Coordinates of C-alpha atoms in Angstrom, one line a residue:
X1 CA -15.2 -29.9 35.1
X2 CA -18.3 -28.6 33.4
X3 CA -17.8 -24.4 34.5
X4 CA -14.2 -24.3 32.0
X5 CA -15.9 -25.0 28.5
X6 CA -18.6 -22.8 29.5
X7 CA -16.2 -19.6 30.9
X8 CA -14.0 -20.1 27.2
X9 CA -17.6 -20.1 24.9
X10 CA -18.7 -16.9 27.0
X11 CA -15.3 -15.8 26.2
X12 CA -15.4 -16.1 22.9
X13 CA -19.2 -15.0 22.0
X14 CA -17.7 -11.8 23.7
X15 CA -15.7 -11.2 21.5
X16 CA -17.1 -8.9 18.5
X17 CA -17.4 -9.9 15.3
X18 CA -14.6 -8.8 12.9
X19 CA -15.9 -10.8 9.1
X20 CA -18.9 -8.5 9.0
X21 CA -21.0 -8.1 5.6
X22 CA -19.2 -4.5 5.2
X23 CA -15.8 -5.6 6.0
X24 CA -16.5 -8.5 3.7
X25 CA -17.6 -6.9 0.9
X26 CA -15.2 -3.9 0.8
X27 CA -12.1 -6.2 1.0
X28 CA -13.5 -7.7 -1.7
X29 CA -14.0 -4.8 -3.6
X30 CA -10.5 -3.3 -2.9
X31 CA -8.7 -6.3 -4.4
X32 CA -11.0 -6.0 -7.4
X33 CA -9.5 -2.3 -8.3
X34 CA -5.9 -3.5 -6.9
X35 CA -6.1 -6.5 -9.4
X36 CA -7.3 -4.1 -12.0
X37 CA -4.5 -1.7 -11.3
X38 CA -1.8 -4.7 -10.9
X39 CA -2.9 -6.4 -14.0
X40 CA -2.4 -3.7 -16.6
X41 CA 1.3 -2.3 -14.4
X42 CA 3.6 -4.6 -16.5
X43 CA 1.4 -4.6 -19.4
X44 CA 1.2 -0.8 -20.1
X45 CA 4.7 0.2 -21.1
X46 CA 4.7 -2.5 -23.5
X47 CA 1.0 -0.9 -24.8
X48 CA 2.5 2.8 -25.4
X49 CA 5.7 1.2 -27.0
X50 CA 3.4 -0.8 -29.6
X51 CA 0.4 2.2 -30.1
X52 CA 2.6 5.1 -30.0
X53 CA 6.2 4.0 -31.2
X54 CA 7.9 6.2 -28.2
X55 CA 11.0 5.9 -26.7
X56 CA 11.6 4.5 -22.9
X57 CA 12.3 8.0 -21.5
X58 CA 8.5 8.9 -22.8
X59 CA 6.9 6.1 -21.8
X60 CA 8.5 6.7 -18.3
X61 CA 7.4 10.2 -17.8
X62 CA 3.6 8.9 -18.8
X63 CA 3.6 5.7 -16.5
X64 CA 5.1 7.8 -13.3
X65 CA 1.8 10.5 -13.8
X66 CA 0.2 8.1 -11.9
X67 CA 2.1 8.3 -8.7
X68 CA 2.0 12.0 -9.1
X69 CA -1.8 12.2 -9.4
X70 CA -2.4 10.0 -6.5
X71 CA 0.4 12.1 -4.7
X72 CA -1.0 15.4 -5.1
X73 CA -4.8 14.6 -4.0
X74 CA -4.2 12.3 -0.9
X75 CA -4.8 15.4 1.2
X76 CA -7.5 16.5 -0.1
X77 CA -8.9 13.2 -0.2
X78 CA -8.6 12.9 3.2
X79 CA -10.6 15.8 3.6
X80 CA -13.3 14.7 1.5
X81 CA -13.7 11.7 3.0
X82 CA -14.4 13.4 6.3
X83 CA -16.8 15.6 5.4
X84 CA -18.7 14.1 2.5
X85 CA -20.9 10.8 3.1
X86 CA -18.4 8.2 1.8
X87 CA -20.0 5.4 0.0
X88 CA -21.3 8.0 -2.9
X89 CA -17.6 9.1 -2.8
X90 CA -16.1 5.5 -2.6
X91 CA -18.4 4.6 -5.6
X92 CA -18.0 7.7 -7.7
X93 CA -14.5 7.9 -7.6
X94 CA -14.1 3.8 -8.2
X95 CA -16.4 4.2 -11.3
X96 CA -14.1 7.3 -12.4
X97 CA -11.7 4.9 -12.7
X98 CA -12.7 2.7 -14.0
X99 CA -13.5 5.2 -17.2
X100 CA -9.7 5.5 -17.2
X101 CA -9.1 2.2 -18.5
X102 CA -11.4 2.8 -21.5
X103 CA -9.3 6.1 -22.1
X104 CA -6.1 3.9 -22.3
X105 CA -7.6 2.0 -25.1
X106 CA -9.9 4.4 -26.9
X107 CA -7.7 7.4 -26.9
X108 CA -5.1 8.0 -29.7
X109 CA -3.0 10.7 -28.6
X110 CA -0.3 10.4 -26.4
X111 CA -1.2 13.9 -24.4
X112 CA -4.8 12.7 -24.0
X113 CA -2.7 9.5 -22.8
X114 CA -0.9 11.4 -19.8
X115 CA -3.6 13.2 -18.9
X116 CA -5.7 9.8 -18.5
X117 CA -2.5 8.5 -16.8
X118 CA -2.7 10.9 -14.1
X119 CA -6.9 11.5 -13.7
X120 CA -6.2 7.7 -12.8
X121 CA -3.7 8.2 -10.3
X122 CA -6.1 11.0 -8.8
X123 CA -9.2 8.7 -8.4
X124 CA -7.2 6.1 -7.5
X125 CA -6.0 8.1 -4.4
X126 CA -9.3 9.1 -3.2
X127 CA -11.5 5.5 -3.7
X128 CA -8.4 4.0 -2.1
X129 CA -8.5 6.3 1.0
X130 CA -12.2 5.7 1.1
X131 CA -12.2 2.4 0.9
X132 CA -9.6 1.9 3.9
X133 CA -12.0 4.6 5.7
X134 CA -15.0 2.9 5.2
X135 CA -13.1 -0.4 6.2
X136 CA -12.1 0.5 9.1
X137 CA -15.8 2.0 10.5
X138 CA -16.5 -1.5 9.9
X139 CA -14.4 -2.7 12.4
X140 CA -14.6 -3.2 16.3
X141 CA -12.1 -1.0 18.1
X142 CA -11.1 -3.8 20.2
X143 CA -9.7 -6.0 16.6
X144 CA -8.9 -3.2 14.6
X145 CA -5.2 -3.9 14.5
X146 CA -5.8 -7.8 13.7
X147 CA -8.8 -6.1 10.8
X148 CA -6.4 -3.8 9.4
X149 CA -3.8 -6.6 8.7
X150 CA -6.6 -8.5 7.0
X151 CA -8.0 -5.9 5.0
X152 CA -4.0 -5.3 3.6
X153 CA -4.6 -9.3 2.3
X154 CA -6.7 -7.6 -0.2
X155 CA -3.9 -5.5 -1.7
X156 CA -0.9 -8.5 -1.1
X157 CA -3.0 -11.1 -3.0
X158 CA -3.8 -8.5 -6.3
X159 CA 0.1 -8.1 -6.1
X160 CA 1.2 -11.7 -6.2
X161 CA -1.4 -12.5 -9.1
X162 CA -2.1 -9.3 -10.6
X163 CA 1.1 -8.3 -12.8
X164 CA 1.7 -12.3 -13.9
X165 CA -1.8 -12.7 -14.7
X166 CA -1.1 -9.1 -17.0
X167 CA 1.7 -10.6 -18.6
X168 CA 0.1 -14.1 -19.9
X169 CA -3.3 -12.1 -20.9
X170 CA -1.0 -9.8 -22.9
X171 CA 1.4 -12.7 -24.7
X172 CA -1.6 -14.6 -25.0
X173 CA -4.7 -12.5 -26.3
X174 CA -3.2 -9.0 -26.5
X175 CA -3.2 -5.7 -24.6
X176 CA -7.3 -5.5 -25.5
X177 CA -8.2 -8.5 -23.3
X178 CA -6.0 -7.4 -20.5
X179 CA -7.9 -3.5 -20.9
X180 CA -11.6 -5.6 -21.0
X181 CA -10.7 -7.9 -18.2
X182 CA -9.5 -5.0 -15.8
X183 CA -13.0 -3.0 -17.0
X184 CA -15.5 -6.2 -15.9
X185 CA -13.6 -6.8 -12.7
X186 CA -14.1 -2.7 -12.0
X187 CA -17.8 -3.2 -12.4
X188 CA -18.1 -6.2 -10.2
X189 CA -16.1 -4.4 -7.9
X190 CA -18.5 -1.4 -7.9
X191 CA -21.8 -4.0 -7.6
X192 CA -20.2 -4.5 -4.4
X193 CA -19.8 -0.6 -3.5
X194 CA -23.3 -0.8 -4.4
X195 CA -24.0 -3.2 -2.1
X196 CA -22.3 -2.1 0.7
X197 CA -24.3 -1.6 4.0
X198 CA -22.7 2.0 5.3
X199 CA -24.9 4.1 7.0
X200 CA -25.3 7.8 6.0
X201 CA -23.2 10.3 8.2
X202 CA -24.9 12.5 10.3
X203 CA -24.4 16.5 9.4
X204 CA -22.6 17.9 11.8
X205 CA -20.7 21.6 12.2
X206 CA -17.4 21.0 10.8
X207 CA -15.2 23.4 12.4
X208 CA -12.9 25.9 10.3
X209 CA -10.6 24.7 7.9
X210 CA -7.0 24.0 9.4
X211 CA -4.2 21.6 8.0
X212 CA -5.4 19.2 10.3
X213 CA -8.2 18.5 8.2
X214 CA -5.8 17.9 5.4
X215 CA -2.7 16.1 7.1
X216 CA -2.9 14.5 10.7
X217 CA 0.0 16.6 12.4
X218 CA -0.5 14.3 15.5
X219 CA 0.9 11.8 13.7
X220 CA 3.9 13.5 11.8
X221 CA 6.6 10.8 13.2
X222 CA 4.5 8.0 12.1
X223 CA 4.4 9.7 9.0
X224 CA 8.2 10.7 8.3
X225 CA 9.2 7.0 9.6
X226 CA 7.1 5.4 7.0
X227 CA 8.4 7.9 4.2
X228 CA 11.5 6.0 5.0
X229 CA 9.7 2.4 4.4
X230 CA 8.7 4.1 1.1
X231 CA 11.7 5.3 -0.3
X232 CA 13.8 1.8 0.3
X233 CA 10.8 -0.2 -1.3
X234 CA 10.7 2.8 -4.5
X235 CA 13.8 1.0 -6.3
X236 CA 12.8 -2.8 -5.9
X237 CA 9.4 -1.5 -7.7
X238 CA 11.5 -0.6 -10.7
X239 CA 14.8 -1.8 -10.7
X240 CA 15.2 -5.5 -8.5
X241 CA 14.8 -6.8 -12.5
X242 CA 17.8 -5.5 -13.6
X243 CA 19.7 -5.6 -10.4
X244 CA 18.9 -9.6 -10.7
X245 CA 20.2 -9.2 -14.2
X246 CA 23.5 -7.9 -13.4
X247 CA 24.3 -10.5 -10.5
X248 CA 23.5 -13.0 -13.3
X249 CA 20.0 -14.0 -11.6
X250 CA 16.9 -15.6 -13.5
X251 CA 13.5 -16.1 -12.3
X252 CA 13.3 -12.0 -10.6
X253 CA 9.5 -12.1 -11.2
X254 CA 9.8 -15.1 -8.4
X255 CA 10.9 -12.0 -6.0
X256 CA 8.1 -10.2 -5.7
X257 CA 5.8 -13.6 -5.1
X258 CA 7.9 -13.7 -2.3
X259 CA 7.3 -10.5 -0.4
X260 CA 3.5 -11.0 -1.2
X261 CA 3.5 -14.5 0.7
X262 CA 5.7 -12.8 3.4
X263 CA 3.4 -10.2 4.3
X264 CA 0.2 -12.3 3.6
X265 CA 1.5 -14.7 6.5
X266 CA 3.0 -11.9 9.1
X267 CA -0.4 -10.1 8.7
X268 CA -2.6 -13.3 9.7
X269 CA -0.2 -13.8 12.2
X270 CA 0.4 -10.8 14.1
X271 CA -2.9 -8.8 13.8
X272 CA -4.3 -10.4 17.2
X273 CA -1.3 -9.5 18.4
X274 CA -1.5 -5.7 17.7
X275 CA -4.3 -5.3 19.4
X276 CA -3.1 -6.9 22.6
X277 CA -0.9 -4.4 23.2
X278 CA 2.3 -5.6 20.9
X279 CA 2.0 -2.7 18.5
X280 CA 5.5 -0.3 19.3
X281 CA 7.3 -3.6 19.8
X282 CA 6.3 -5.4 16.2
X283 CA 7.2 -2.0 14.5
X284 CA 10.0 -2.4 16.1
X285 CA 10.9 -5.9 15.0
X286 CA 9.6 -4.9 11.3
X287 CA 12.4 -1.6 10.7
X288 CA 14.9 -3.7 12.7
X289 CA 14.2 -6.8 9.9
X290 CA 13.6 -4.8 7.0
X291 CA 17.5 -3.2 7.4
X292 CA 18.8 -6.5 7.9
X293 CA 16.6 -7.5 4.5
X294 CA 18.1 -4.5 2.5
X295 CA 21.7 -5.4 3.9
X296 CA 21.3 -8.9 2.5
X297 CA 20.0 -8.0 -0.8
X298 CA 23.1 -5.4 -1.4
X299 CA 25.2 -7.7 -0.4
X300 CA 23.9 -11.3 -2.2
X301 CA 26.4 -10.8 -5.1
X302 CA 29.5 -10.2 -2.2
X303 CA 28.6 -13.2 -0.2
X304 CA 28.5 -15.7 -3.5
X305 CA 32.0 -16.8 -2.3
X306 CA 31.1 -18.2 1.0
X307 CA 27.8 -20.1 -0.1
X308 CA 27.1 -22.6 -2.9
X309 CA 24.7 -21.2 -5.1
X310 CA 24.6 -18.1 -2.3
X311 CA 23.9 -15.2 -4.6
X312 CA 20.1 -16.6 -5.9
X313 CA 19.6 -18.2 -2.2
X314 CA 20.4 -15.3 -0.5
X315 CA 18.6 -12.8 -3.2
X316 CA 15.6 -14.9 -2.5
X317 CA 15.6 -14.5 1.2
X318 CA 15.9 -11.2 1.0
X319 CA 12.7 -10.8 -0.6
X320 CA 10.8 -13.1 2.1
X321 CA 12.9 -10.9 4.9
X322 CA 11.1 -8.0 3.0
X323 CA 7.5 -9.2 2.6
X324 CA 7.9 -10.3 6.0
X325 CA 9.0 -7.4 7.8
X326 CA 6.2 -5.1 5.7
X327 CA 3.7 -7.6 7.0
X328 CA 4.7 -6.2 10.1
X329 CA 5.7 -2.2 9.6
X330 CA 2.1 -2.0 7.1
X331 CA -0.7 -2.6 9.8
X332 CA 1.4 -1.2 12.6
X333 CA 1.9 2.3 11.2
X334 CA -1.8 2.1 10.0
X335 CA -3.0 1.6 12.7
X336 CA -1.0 4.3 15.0
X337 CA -2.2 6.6 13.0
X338 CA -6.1 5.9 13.0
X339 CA -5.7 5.5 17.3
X340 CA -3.9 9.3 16.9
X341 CA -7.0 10.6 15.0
X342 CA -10.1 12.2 16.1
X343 CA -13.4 9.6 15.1
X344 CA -13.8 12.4 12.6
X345 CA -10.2 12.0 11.2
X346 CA -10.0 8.7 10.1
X347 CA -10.3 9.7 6.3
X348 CA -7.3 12.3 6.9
X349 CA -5.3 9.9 9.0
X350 CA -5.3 7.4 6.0
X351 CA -4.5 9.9 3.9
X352 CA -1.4 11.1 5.8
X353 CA -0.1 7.0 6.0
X354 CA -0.7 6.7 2.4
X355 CA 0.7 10.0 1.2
X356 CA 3.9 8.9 3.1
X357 CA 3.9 5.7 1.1
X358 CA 3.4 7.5 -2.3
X359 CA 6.2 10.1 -1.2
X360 CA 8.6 7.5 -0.1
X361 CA 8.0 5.4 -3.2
X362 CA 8.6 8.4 -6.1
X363 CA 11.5 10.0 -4.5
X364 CA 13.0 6.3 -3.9
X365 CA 12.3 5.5 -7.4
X366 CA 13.6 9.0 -8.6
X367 CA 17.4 8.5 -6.3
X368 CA 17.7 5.0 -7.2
X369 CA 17.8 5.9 -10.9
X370 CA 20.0 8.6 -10.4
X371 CA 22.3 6.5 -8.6
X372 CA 22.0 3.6 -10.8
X373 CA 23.5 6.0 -13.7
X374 CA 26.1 7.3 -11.6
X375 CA 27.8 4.2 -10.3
X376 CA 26.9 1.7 -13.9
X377 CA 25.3 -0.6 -10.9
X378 CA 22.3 -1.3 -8.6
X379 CA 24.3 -3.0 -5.8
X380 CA 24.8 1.0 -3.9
X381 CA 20.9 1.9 -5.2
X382 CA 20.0 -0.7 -2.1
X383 CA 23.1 -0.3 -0.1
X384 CA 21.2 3.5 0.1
X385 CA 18.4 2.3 0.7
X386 CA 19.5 -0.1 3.9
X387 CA 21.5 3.2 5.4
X388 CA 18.2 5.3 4.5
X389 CA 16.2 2.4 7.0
X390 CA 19.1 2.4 9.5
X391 CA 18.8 6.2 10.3
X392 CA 15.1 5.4 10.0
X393 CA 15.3 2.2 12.9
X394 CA 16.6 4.8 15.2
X395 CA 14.5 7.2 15.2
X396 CA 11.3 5.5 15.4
X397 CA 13.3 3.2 18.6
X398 CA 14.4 6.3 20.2
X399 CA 11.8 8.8 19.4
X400 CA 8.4 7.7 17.1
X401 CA 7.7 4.5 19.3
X402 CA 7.5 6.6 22.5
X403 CA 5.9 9.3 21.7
X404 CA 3.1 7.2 20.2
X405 CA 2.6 5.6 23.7
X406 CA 2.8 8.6 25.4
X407 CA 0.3 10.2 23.5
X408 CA -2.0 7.0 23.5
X409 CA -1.4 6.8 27.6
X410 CA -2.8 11.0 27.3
X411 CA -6.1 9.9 26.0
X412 CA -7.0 6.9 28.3
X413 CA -5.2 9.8 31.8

């Protein structure tokens, strides 16, 4: 009776520890700078309307500099992340900007604006990859799915509070508050970089360059799947406000609480899981859900017949099927990619998931629109976007899903 409790404690003390100082204190850090960067996302359109007096098509161009900037260095930053010791870089690049929300308010030009606007996106590319890097030396091999899916907690949580904690600070106090509160988070958010126990990296002969040291071909399925996952989430960024608009729908700000709280609960669930051998299959279940999700949300309006009340219900739901099957897709494509990579990869292989994101994401956002001013409607923007994730499900079923395991099963013949 007395060997059982003592077999499960050994069991457990086995197991290694996973809420380290490091990991600890760079989650905490990366929700400072995703608050910061939530915070000011509804709140800066309004800002260049009321400082500069330009028109919506302006203020567009300027706001969408920073997915371009962050676009357009991932692979470098990648690279410099595996080659340069990456706390310095982590906290250079995270005080660089945080200098970009001073620009927003000192500068008085709308040039000196965009330029700003995309230096932002640029350093926000790089910290961000070296921040997942450095999170993920932190963690034990053996949990790094389950430490993954807790370390993406950080960004959920700055996205359920950061853009309605914008909008009150800005109808409340004005967009000067909402700029000074973003700065003082920044800083506390670098006292933590400062802070942060990451040994230096030995100097080692870094062989010639090669795009592999920029992109992580080894993981080029992983990558064109997720562009998929990208480009159907680009048009609920921008446009589920006035798609919930024209199916005569109040509250849309509710939607996007509800894919946070979806993905916060899949990733505490279903990191163990991951890394007991459940990865291909909860990919799986994530595509599989999030076309059933986009199907539903194209078709809320349609089914209003059939179900009391059915068009908010079922535009509700949607968003939970969402959140819920990105709590899934997020940790699992992450972490495929940092198993493909070399030790010495782990900076490119983050920057080769996240570029795929920020590639998805601006040419969703770019078709949607398009669409939306060809059909007068939203309904076919996310009709697309289900049909986009269909042909997406297949091939990562058929093709993506297998080859991971047979490369994985490679490394451990």
């Amino acid at each position: 009776m007395s060997t059982a409790p003592q077999s499960h404690i050994s069991v457990a003390e086995s197991r290694p520890a996973l809420w380290t100082r490091p990991f600890v204190t760079c989650s905490a850090a990366n929700f400072l700078l995703f608050f910061s960067f939530y915070q000011l996302l509804p709140v800066l359109p309004l800002y260049i309307f009321e400082k500069f007096q330009t028109d919506n098509s302006t203020a567009g161009i300027i706001i969408s500099l920073y997915t371009i900037g962050a676009l357009c260095c991932r692979p470098f930053a990648g690279f410099l992340v595996d080659s340069l010791n990456r706390k310095p870089l982590y906290f250079w690049t995270f005080f660089a900007f945080t200098l970009c929300f001073v620009g927003y308010w000192a500068l008085g030009l709308l040039p000196l604006l965009a330029v700003v606007r995309f230096m932002h996106g640029v350093f926000f590319g790089i910290s961000t990859t070296a921040s997942n890097t450095v999170a993920i030396d932190a963690l034990p091999s053996s949990r790094r799915g389950e430490g993954i899916g807790y370390f993406g907690i950080s960004v959920n949580l700055a996205f359920a509070t950061g853009p309605m904690t914008g909008m009150f600070l800005y109808e409340g106090l004005g967009s000067n508050v909402v700029f000074a509160i973003s700065v003082a988070l920044c800083v506390i958010g670098l006292i933590l970089v400062k802070t942060l126990p990451v040994k230096p990296r030995p100097k080692v002969k870094r062989p010639p360059l090669s795009l592999d040291r920029f992109f992580l071909t080894r993981a080029f399925p992983q990558f064109l799947n997720f562009i998929f996952v990208g480009f159907a989430y680009g048009p609920v960024t921008n446009y589920i406000a006035l798609y919930a608009k024209e199916q005569g729908i109040g509250g849309s700000g509710w939607f996007y609480a509800l894919i946070a709280a979806g993905l916060i609960i899949n990733r505490v669930l279903t990191g163990r899981l991951i890394d007991k051998g459940w990865l291909t299959r909860l990919v799986g279940m994530g595509m599989t859900l999030n076309v059933a999700a986009y199907l539903l949300l194209s078709f809320c309006g349609t089914l209003r017949p059939m179900i009391p009340g059915g068009t908010t219900l079922l535009f509700f739901a949607s968003a939970l099927m969402i959140g819920t099957s990105l709590g899934l897709i997020f940790p699992g494509y992450q972490t495929m990619c940092v198993n493909l990579a070399r030790h010495d990869q782990r900076g490119t292989a983050n920057s080769t998931y996240l570029s795929a994101w920020d590639i998805g994401i601006g040419a969703g956002i770019l078709t949607g629109g398009s669409m939306a001013q060809h059909f007068g409607m939203h309904q076919q923007v996310f009709l697309a976007c289900s049909a986009a994730l269909f042909v997406a499900d297949i091939m990562y079923l058929s093709y993506t899903s297998k080859y991971y395991t047979r490369e994985m099963s490679k490394e451990k013949g």
